[in-house]
Every structure is written in structure tokens, then in C-alpha cells.
XYZ file of C-alpha atoms in Angstrom:
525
model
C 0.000 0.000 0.000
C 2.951 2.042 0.683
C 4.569 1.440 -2.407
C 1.046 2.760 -4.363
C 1.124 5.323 -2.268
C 3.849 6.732 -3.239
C 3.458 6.113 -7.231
C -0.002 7.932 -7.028
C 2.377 11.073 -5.313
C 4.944 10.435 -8.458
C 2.333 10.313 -10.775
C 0.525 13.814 -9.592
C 3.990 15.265 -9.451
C 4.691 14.368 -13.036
C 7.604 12.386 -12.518
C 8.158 8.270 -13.879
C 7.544 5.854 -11.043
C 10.429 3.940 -12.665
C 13.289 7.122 -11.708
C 10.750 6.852 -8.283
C 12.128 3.423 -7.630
C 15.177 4.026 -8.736
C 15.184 2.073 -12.056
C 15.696 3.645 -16.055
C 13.836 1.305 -17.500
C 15.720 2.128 -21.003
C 19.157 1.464 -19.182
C 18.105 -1.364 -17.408
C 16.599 -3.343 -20.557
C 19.605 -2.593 -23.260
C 22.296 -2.982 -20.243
C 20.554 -6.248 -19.719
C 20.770 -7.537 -23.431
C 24.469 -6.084 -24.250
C 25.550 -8.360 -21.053
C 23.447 -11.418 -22.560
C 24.838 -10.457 -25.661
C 28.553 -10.236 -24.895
C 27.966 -13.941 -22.518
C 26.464 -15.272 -25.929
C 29.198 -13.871 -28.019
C 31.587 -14.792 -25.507
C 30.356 -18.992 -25.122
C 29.560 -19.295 -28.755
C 33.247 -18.435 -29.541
C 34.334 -21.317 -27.120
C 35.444 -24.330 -29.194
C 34.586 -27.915 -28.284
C 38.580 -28.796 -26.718
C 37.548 -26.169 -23.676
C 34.105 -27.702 -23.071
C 36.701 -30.984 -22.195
C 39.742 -29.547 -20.750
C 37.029 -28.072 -18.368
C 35.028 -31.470 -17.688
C 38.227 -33.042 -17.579
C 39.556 -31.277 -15.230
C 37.015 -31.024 -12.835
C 36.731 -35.006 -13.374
C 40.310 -35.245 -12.364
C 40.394 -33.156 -8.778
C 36.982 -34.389 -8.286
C 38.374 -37.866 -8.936
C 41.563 -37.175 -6.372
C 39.697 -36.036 -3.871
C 37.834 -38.971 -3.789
C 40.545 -41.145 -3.997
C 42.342 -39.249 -0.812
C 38.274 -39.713 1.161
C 38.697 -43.085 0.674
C 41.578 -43.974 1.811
C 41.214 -41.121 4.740
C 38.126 -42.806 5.251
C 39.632 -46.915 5.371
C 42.676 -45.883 7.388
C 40.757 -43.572 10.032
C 37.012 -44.322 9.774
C 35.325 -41.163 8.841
C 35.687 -38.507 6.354
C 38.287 -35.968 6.150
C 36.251 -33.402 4.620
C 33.740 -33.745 7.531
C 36.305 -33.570 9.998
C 37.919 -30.207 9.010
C 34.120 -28.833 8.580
C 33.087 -30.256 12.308
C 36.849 -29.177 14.116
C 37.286 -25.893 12.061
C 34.185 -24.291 10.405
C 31.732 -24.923 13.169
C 33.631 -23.022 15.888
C 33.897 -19.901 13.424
C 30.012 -20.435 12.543
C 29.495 -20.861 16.257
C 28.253 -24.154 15.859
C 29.454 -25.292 19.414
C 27.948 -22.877 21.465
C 24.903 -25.348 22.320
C 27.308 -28.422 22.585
C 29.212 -27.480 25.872
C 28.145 -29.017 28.770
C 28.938 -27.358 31.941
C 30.744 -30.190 34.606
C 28.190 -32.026 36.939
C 25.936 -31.860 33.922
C 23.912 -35.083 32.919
C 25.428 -34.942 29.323
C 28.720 -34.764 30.816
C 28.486 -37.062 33.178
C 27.329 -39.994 30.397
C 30.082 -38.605 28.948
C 32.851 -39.441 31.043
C 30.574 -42.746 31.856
C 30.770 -44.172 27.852
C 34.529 -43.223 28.170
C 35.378 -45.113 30.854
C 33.261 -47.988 29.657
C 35.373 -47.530 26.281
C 39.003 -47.461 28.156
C 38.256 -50.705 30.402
C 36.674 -52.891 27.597
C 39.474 -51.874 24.861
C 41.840 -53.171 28.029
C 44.524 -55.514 25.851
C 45.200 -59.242 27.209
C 47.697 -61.696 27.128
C 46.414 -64.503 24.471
C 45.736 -67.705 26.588
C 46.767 -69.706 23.878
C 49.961 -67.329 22.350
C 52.579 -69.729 20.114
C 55.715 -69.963 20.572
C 58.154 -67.489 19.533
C 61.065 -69.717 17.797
C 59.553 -72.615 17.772
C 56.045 -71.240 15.526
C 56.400 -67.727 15.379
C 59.951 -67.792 13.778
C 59.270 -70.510 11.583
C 56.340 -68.956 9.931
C 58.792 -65.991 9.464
C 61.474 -68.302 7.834
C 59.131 -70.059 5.281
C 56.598 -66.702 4.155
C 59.465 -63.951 4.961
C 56.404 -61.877 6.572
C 56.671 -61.183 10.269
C 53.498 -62.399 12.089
C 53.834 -59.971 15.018
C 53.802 -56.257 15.529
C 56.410 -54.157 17.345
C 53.309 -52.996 19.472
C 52.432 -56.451 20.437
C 55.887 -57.442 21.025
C 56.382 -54.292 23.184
C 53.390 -55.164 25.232
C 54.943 -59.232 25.608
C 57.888 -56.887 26.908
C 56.077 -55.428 29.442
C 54.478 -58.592 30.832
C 57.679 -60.162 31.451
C 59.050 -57.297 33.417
C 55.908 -57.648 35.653
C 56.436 -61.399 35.813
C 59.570 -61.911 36.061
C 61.388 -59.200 37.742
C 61.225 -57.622 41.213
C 62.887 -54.995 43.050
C 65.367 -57.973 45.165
C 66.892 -58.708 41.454
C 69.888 -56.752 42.785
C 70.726 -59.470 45.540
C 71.628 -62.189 42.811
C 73.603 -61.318 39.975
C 72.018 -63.912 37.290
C 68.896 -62.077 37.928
C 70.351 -58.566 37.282
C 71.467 -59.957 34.035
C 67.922 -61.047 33.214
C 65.997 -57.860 33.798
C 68.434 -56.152 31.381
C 67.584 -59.190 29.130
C 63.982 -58.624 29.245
C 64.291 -54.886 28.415
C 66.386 -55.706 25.295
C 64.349 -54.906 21.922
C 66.901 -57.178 19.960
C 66.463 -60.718 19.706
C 70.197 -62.750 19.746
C 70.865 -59.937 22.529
C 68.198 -61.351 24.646
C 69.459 -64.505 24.093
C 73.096 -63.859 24.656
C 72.107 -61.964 27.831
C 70.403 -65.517 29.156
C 73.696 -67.777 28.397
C 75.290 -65.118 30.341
C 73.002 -65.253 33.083
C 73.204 -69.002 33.169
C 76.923 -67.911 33.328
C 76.382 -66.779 36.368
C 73.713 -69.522 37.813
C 73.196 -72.441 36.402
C 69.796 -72.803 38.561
C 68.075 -69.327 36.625
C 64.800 -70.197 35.760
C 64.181 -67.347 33.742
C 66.909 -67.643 31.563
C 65.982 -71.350 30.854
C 62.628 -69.465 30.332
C 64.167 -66.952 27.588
C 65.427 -69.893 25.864
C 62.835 -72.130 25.405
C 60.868 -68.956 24.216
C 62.907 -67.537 21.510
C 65.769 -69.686 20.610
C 64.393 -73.265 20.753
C 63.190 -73.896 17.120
C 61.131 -77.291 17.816
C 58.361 -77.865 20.020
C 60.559 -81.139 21.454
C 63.424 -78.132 22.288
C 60.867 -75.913 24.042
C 60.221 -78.755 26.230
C 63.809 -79.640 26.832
C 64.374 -76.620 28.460
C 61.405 -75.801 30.221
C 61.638 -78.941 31.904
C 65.312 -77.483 33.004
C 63.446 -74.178 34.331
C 60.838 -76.093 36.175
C 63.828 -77.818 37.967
C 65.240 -74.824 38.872
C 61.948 -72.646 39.232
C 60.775 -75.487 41.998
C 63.781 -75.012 43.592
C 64.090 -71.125 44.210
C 60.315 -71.122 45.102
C 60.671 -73.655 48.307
C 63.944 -71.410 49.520
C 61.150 -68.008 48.853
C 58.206 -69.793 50.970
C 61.025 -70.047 53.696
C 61.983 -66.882 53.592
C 58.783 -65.033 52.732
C 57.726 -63.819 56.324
C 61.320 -62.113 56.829
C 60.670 -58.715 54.772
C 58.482 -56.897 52.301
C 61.020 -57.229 49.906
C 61.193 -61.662 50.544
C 57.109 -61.822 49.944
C 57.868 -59.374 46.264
C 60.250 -61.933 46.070
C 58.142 -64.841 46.487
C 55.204 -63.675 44.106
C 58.044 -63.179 41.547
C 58.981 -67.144 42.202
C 55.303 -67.719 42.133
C 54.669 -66.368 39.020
C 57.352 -67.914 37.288
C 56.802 -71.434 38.273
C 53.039 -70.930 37.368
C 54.122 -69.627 33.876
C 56.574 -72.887 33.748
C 54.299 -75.471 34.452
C 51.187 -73.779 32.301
C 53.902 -73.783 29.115
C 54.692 -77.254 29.593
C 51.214 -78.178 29.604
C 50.574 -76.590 26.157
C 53.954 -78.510 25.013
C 52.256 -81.516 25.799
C 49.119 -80.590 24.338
C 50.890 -79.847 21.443
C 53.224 -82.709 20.770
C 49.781 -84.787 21.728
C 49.939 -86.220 25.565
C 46.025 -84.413 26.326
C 45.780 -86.527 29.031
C 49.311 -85.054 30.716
C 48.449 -81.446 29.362
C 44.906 -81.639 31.315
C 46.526 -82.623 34.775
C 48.876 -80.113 34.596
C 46.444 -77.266 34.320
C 43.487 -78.811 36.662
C 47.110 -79.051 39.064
C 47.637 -75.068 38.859
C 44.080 -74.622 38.762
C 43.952 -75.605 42.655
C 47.294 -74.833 43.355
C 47.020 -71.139 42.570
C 43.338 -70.310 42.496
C 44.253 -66.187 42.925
C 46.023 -66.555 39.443
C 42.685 -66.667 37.215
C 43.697 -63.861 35.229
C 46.109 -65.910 33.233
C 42.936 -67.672 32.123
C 44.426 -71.256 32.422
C 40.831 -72.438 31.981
C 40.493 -71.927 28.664
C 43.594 -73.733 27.881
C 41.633 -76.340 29.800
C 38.919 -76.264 27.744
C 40.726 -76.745 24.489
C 42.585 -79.676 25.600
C 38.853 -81.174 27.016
C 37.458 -80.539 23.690
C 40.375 -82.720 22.042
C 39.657 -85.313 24.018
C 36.009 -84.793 23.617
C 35.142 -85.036 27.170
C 32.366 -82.594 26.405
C 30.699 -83.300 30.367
C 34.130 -82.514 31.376
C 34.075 -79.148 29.732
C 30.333 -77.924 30.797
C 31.644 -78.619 34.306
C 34.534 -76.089 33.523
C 32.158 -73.759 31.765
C 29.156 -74.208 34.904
C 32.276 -72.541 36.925
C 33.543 -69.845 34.631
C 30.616 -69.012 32.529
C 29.071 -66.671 35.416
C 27.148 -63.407 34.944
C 29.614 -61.854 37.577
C 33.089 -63.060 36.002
C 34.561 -61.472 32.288
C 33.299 -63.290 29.155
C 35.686 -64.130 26.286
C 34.688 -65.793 22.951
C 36.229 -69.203 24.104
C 33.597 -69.415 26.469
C 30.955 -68.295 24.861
C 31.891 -69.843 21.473
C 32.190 -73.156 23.733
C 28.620 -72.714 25.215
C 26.851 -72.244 21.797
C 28.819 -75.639 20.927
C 27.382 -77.872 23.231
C 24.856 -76.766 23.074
C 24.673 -77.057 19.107
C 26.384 -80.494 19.638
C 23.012 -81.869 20.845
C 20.924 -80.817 17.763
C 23.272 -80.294 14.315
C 23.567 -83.514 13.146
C 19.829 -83.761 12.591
C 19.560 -79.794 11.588
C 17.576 -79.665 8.268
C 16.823 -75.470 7.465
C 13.521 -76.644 5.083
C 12.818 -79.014 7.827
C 12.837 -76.633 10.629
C 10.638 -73.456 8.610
C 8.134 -76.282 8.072
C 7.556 -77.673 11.524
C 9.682 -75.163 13.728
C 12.377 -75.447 15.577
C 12.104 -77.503 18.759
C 13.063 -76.525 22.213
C 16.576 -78.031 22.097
C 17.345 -75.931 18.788
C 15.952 -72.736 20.222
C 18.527 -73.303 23.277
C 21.683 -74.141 20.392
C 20.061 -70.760 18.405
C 19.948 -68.513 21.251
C 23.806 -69.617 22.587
C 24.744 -68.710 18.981
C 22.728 -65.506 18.749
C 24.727 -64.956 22.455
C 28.370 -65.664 21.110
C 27.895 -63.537 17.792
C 26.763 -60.543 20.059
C 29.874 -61.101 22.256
C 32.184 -61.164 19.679
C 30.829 -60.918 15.612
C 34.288 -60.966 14.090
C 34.297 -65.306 15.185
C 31.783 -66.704 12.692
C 33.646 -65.224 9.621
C 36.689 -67.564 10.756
C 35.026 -70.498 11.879
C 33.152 -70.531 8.236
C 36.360 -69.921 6.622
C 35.208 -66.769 4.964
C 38.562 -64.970 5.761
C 41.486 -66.545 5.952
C 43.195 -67.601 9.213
C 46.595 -65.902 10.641
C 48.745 -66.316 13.495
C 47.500 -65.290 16.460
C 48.874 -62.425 18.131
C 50.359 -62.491 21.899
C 47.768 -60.314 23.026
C 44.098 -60.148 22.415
C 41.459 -57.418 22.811
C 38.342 -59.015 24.300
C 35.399 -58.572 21.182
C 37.788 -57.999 18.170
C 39.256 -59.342 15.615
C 41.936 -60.040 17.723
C 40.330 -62.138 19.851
C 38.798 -63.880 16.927
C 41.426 -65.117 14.951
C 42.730 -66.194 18.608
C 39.689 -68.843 19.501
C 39.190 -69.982 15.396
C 42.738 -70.829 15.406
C 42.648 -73.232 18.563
C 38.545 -74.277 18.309
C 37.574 -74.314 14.696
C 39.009 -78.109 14.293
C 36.380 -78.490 17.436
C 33.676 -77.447 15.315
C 34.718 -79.319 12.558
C 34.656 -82.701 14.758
C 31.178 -82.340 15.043
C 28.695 -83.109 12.670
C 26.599 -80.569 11.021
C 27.766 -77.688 13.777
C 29.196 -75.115 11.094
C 25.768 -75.745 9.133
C 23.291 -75.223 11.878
C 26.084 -71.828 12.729
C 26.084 -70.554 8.659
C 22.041 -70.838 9.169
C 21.969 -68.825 12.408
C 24.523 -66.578 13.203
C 23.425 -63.500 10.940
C 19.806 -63.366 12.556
C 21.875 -61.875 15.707
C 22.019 -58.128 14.173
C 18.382 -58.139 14.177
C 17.945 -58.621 17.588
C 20.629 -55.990 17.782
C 19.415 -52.407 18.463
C 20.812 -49.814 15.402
C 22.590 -47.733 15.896
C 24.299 -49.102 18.834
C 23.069 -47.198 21.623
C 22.660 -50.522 24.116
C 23.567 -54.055 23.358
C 21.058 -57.187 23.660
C 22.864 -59.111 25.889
C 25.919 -57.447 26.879
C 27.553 -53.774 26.666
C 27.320 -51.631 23.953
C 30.299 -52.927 21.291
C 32.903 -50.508 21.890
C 34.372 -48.628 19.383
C 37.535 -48.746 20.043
C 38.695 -52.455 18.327
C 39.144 -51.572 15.263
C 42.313 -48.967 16.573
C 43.546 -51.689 19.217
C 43.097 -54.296 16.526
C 45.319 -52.697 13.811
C 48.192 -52.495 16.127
C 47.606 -55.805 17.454
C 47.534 -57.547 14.072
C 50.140 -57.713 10.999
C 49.402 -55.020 8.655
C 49.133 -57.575 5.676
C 45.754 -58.855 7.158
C 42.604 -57.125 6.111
C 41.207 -56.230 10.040
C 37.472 -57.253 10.590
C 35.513 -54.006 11.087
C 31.937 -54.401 13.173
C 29.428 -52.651 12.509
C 30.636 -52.092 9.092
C 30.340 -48.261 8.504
C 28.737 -46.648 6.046
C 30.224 -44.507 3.642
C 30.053 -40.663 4.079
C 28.128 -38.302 1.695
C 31.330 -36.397 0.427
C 32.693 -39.646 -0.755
C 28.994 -40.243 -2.717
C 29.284 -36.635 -3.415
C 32.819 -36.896 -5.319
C 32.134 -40.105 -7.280
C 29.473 -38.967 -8.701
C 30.737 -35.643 -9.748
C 34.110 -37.132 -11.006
C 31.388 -40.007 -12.634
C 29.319 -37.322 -14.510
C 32.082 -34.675 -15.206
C 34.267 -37.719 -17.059
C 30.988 -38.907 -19.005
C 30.428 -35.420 -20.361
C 34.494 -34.787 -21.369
C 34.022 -38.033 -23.027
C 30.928 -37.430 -24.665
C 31.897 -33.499 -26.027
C 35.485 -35.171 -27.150
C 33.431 -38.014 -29.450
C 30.599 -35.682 -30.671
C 31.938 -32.314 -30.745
C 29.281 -30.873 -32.655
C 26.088 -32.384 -30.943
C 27.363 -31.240 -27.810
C 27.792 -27.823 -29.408
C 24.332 -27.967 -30.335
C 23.344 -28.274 -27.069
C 25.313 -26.202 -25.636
C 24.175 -23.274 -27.358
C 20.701 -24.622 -27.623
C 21.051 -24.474 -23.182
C 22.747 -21.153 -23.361
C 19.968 -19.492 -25.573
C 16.724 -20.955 -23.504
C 18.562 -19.156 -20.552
C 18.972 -15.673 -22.643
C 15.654 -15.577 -23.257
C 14.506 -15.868 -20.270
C 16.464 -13.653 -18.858
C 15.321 -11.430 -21.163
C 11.885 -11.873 -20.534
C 12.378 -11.391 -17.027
């Protein structure tokens, strides 16, 4: 009404509403068709080769950047373009303002909650069932030339035998001075050479004995040899600790030192035996430490036990073990879990028949074997990949990270001859085990059965594991828009160089056919 208003006022005054809002309507017309005019002038005169160096160039950095957001996006898990825009864009558009929480806050206490949760379950652990440096681990190096272990996992090996093996009373006897500087030492023969010295010293040093049979002994049969020495000599120094423990502080270090050395002695000479086939020996030895040094379940002797009862098929034998260790109150690990959903699928594979069952149902006994397997794939999805041979088996690493791929290649290595033994098991699993991520809640805000899967494996697992093995990645990610984004410009940019390179002249057609639809409707605008 305003803007009438004040046309009607132009109008009586005699001047053009046009000058009245500021627009010549005979400039703005002709300045309006000489720029159309020069744009025409100036496209038309564009040959064919620039319409493709310009589609093929913007098909080539379009095409690089999504070659560098793919790889950004394999090696670290999320876009690189989306991390620049969230880190450095959204502070200057003050996009965080509204995602600070102030401390005592509910956000930031769940916070700090999910982080801790993330930090204890991405804790690394010593593999229950780790091979044997020169007698496997070597060997495999010597025939492929690749090296199955990482520097990281080899560090952390380092680490545990400080802890087990050295105490602060090492000072009092040379041989053991000798063999904490052994222990430290990154370089193979030097850790070796440091043992003979130690034995040098004292013939009676377990430890060294221990060193040996570890990484110089190239045969099983050698392992043995010389653990059988240590145990001599471990046995020995741990009756003179128990006499002396009472004495001092530093005597009762001393003693759990002794302790923990004879258990690691006798617990490597079971899995010798296990391995050179003497089950029967192997089990005694660990039920023996099992009630000898109940404190030391950590070291997870029991599911060295429960291989070795699975070789010998003494399946009441091993629910017994698992009616003890598979408790809501104690830490789960695939062997166990993976060992429940066995016998439990033990009862009902061999007679398994998919059509059969989607006619009549499954029966009680199969719902049990289906839930332990729904139960084990939760724990740990990374398992059933291995134990169907869909990836390929490695080495297993020296340490393991509870629920990853890790872990995984750890149990399928030891147990998937197990499931092989018995009849129709890996069938009734192939049938089952992909109905657990529908039971699963998406995206993973709270687990069925157990936590939340952390997010941390996949980091923990590519440091555990030799970089030539393609890591197992759960849940599988999906790929972000940018990388979408730059295919399909690179896609459509390369089809049009291509297309304006074969049929110059067509595309000129349409071309100028696009540029002179816009013209005139600019102009009629």
C-alpha cells in the first residue's frame, strides 16, 4: 500500500515511477541484453577442446579427492572433509555454542561414563593360547618372509615379562640382574646372549631357561627340553622363597616373583604336551595349577583347559569347567561363549535340516543351540567369519582385545578343528549366526545381551595384528556423503568430457541450444 502510495504522489507530481524506484527502465533493458549479448558472443566463440579440458579437469580433482576420502576414510574411519568442517568451520560459525556441557551436567556425566566404559573394555590381554616365539612364530617368518607380530604387540609381551619376572630384590643375585636387562632388550640374539650369560652366572636361573625355550628353541621337542630345566630350577628357588617369605616386604615381592614364574613354567609345559599330543598329561597339569594357585585366574588357564577337554572330547568334562567360569559376575571371552553355543549345538546339528525346521519349527533343544549362537555372535561378531572360513586364518597375536578381531582369529585358530569334529555344527552356525544383528538395536546405543560394542577395536586391533591382514571391522560403517558426493561428480564430469570429445558438434548444439533458452529468459524477465 505504501509502495502505491507513493506512485499515485509520483504520478501527480509528473515524474516516472520507474526514476521513483530508482530504475531507467531504457538502461536497465539494453544494459541487460548487451551483457546477454557479450555472454552469448563470448560462449559461442568457445570451441569444443575447452568444453573438455574443463570437464576433464574437474573429473580429475573431483576424482583425487575422492581417492584421498577413501583412503582417509579406510585408514581412520570417517571422512576428512567432515572432519575439518566439524573441528574448524563450526567453531567460526558458532556451531558449538549449544554443545558445551557445563561439569556435573547429565550430558557430561554420560560422557565421562561411555569413556570409561570404552578405556576398560578396549583393556589388551595376554592370548591364553599365544605360540611360541622360535619354535612357531619364527618358523612362519622363515618359510613366508612376513613377520606375524607387531612391534606394538611385542612391546606389550615386553612389558608382561618385566611384571612377571622381575622384582625390586633382582639386585641381591647377579644372574637375575642380568635377566631384567635381558627382558628390556628390543633385539632378539641380545636377549638370548644376555640368558647364556646369566646361566653364566647360575646355572639354577629359571628365567633364563625361560628366555630360551621362548625364543631360541626352534622345535616344540626343544621348548620342552628346556622348560623342563626351568621347572627344575623354578621349583627349587620357590621352596627357599616360601622359607623366607615372612622375613621382609622385599622376601614376599620376592616370592610372588617365584610364584609367578613357576606358574608360567608349568602352564607352558602343559601346552607342550598338548601340542606334541599327551592331552591326558596337558589336562593334569592345568586342573594341578588350577587348585594350586586359584588367585592366578587372570592368566585364564581355563580356557587352555577347555581346548585340551574338547580334544579329548570329554564334552561333560568341559560344561563342568564352563558351569564354573561361565558366570554373569566373572569377564566373558569368545572361548567361552563360542564353547557354550557348541554344546549346546552339539546336541541338535547332526539332525539340523533349514527346510525341515521353517516347516515344523524349531524344537526346544534348537531354540537353546540358536539362542547360545545368537549370544556368542553378540559377544564377539568378528568369530563366525573364521570359523566358516570366509577370511582366511593368521597367526595369532600375543595379546588379544576381548570382542575384536583379535580375539577372533585367537579362539578360530585353537577351536575351529572343534567345530569341525562335530557333525553338522558349522551348518546349523552358517544358518543362524546372521539373525543376531536383528535382535541388535541400530545404531548401537545398548547391546542385547551385553555392553554396547565398543568402538575402540578396530584402533587396538590394527596395532595388534600384521598389517598384511585385512582387520574385521563391526558394525561395518557406512560410507560418508562427500565420498557419494565426489564419485558422482568425477562419474558425470568424465561422461560429459568423453561425450563433447566423441561428438563435438552435438554437444555444441546443445550447448548453445542451453545457453539461448537461458537468454531468453532472462530477457523476458
Amino acid at each position: 500500500m505504501a509502495d502505491r502510495g507513493c506512485l499515485a504522489e509520483a504520478e501527480a507530481a509528473g515524474e516516472s515511477p520507474a526514476l521513483v524506484l530508482g530504475v531507467n527502465p531504457i538502461l536497465g533493458w539494453r544494459e541487460r541484453l548487451r551483457a546477454g549479448l557479450a555472454v552469448t558472443v563470448f560462449l559461442s566463440s568457445l570451441t569444443p577442446k575447452f568444453y573438455v579440458a574443463l570437464t576433464g579437469t574437474s573429473s580429475l580433482i573431483s576424482g583425487l579427492i575422492f581417492i584421498f576420502e577413501w583412503w582417509y576414510f579406510h585408514k581412520h574411519g570417517t571422512s576428512f572433509i567432515e572432519q575439518v568442517s566439524v573441528s574448524h568451520l563450526r567453531p567460526l560459525m558458532g556451531g558449538t555454542e549449544h554443545s558445551i556441557s557445563e561439569p556435573g551436567s547429565p550430558s557430561r556425566n554420560r560422557e565421562s561414563e561411555t569413556s570409561r566404559q570404552n578405556l576398560s573394555e578396549c583393556k589388551v590381554w595376554r592370548n591364553p593360547l599365544n605360540l611360541f616365539r622360535g619354535a612357531e612364530y619364527r618358523r612362519y617368518t622363515w618359510v613366508t618372509g612376513k613377520e606375524p607380530l607387531t612391534y606394538y604387540d611385542m612391546n606389550l609381551s615386553a612389558q608382561d615379562h618385566q611384571t612377571f619376572f622381575t622384582c625390586d630384590t633382582d639386585f641381591l643375585r647377579p644372574s637375575d640382574t642380568v635377566m631384567q636387562k635381558a627382558w628390556r632388550e628390543r633385539n632378539p640374539p641380545a636377549r638370548i646372549k644376555a640368558a647364556y650369560q646369566a646361566l653364566e652366572l647360575n646355572n639354577d636361573c629359571a628365567t633364563a631357561y625361560v628366555l630360551l625355550a621362548e625364543e631360541e628353541a626352534t622345535t616344540i621337542v626343544d621348548a620342552e627340553r628346556l622348560f623342563k630345566q626351568a621347572l627344575k630350577a623354578g621349583e627349587t628357588i620357590y621352596r627357599r622363597s616360601q622359607q623366607c617369605q615372612h622375613q621382609s616386604p622385599q622376601h614376599e615381592a620376592q616370592l610372588r616373583r617365584d610364584t609367578n614364574v613357576l606358574v608360567y613354567i608349568k602352564r607352558r609345559l602343559a601346552m607342550c604336551a598338548r601340542k606334541l599330543g599327551r592331552i591326558r598329561e596337558a589336562v593334569k597339569i592345568m586342573r594341578d595349577l588350577m587348585k594350586e594357585f586359584p588367585p592366578l585366574t587372570m592368566l585364564n588357564i581355563h580356557e587352555n583347559l577347555l581346548e585340551s577337554l574338547l580334544e579329548l572330547q570329554a564334552y561333560a568334562d568341559v560344561q563342568a569347567v564352563l558351569a564354573k567360569y561361565d558366570d554373569i559376575s566373572l569377564l566373558k571371552s569368545a572361548a567361552i561363549c563360542y564353547t557354550a553355543a557348541l554344546l549346546k549345538t552339539r546336541t541338535v546339528s547332526d539332525k539340523f535340516s533349514p527346510e525341515t525346521a521353517s516347516k515344523r519349527g524349531l524344537s526346544t533343544a534348537e531354540i537353546n543351540a540358536v539362542e547360545a549362537i545368537h549370544r556368542a555372535v553378540e559377544f564377539n561378531p568378528h568369530v563366525p567369519k573364521y570359523l566358516l572360513e570366509m577370511k582366511s586364518l593368521i597367526l595369532p597375536p600375543e595379546h588379544i582385545l576381548k570382542r575384536g578381531d583379535s580375539e577372533a582369529i585367537a579362539y578360530a585358530f585353537s577351536h575351529l578343528q572343534h567345530w569341525k569334529r562335530i557333525e553338522g555344527a558349522l551348518n546349523l552356525l552358517q544358518c543362524t549366526w546372521e539373525g543376531t544383528f536383528r535382535m541388535i538395536p541400530y545404531p548401537l546405543e545398548k547391546g542385547h545381551l551385553f555392553h554396547p560394542y565398543p568402538s575402540c577395536t578396530e584402533t587396538a586391533d590394527r596395532e595388534l595384528l600384521p598389517p598384511f591382514h585385512h582387520v574385521s571391522v563391526y558394525p561395518k560403517r557406512e560410507l560418508p556423503l562427500f565420498i557419494h558426493f565426489t564419485a558422482g561428480f568425477c562419474s558425470s564430469t568424465a561422461m560429459i568430457a568423453i561425450l563433447t570429445h566423441q561428438f563435438p558438434e552435438i554437444m555444441g548444439i546443445f550447448v548453445k541450444a542451453v545457453i539461448r533458452v537461458k537468454t531468453q529468459k532472462e530477457n523476458a524477465d
